[in-house]
Short mmCIF file of C-alpha atoms in Angstrom, two decimals:
data_model
loop_
_atom_site.label_atom_id
_atom_site.label_comp_id
_atom_site.label_asym_id
_atom_site.label_seq_id
_atom_site.Cartn_x
_atom_site.Cartn_y
_atom_site.Cartn_z
CA LEU E 421 4.51 -81.55 -28.71
CA TYR E 422 1.30 -81.26 -26.70
CA LEU E 423 1.03 -77.54 -27.49
CA ILE E 424 1.75 -78.20 -31.14
CA ALA E 425 -0.91 -80.92 -31.22
CA THR E 426 -3.50 -78.66 -29.61
CA LYS E 427 -2.57 -75.25 -31.05
CA GLY E 428 -0.67 -76.11 -34.23
CA THR E 429 2.93 -75.68 -35.26
CA PRO E 430 4.23 -72.17 -34.54
CA ASP E 431 5.40 -70.09 -37.48
CA LEU E 432 8.88 -68.68 -37.75
CA ALA E 433 8.90 -64.88 -37.34
CA ASP E 434 10.75 -64.48 -40.65
CA PRO E 435 10.80 -67.80 -42.52
CA GLU E 436 12.66 -66.36 -45.49
CA ALA E 437 15.58 -65.51 -43.19
CA SER E 438 15.99 -69.23 -42.44
CA SER E 439 17.47 -71.77 -44.81
CA ALA E 440 15.28 -74.33 -46.53
CA GLU E 441 17.23 -77.00 -44.63
CA LEU E 442 16.38 -75.42 -41.26
CA ARG E 443 12.71 -75.07 -42.16
CA ASP E 444 12.60 -78.71 -43.28
CA PHE E 445 14.42 -79.87 -40.13
CA LEU E 446 11.98 -78.01 -37.88
CA ALA E 447 8.99 -79.36 -39.80
CA LYS E 448 10.28 -82.89 -39.32
CA CYS E 449 11.02 -82.33 -35.61
CA LEU E 450 7.61 -80.79 -34.96
CA GLU E 451 5.51 -83.32 -36.88
CA VAL E 452 2.51 -84.10 -34.65
CA ASP E 453 1.77 -87.54 -36.09
CA PRO E 454 4.26 -89.94 -34.47
CA GLU E 455 3.95 -92.28 -37.45
CA LYS E 456 5.26 -89.52 -39.75
CA ARG E 457 7.75 -87.92 -37.31
CA LEU E 458 11.38 -88.87 -37.83
CA THR E 459 13.24 -90.70 -35.10
CA ALA E 460 16.13 -89.07 -33.28
CA LYS E 461 18.52 -91.24 -35.27
CA GLU E 462 16.95 -90.11 -38.54
CA LEU E 463 17.05 -86.46 -37.45
CA LEU E 464 20.75 -86.76 -36.64
CA SER E 465 21.41 -87.56 -40.29
CA HIS E 466 19.34 -84.63 -41.59
CA PRO E 467 21.22 -82.32 -44.01
CA PHE E 468 20.68 -79.33 -41.72
CA LEU E 469 22.75 -80.93 -38.95
CA ALA E 470 25.42 -81.94 -41.45
CA MET E 471 25.78 -78.23 -42.28
CA ALA E 472 26.14 -77.29 -38.62
CA GLY E 473 29.71 -78.48 -38.20
CA PRO E 474 31.24 -80.50 -35.40
CA PRO E 475 29.99 -80.22 -31.78
CA ALA E 476 33.34 -78.71 -30.78
CA ARG E 477 32.44 -75.63 -32.83
CA LEU E 478 29.32 -75.12 -30.72
CA GLN E 479 31.39 -75.35 -27.54
CA THR E 480 33.73 -72.66 -28.87
CA LEU E 481 30.77 -70.37 -29.59
CA LEU E 482 29.29 -70.96 -26.14
CA THR E 483 32.62 -70.18 -24.49
CA GLN E 484 32.93 -66.95 -26.48
CA MET E 485 29.41 -65.96 -25.46
CA GLU E 486 30.18 -66.58 -21.78
CA GLU E 487 33.32 -64.48 -22.04
CA MET E 488 31.36 -61.62 -23.61
CA GLU E 489 28.78 -61.79 -20.81
CA ASP E 490 31.53 -61.71 -18.19
CA GLU E 491 32.93 -58.53 -19.75
CA GLU E 492 29.59 -56.70 -19.37
#
């Protein structure tokens, strides 16, 4: 957050390739003003995370990625 406070919020390379929910989530995570920034609890209920699926799905994807790296 220090870099964001001193240099500004970085731009996405291709914002149109990202969903509106992701862009909103990132904006809320990277809010410099702590009075305006959402808490971790509030961020956990953001619609973007609701779209992400259960944590077990992420573990499956990470395992698949590790297996692909092992094959190389």
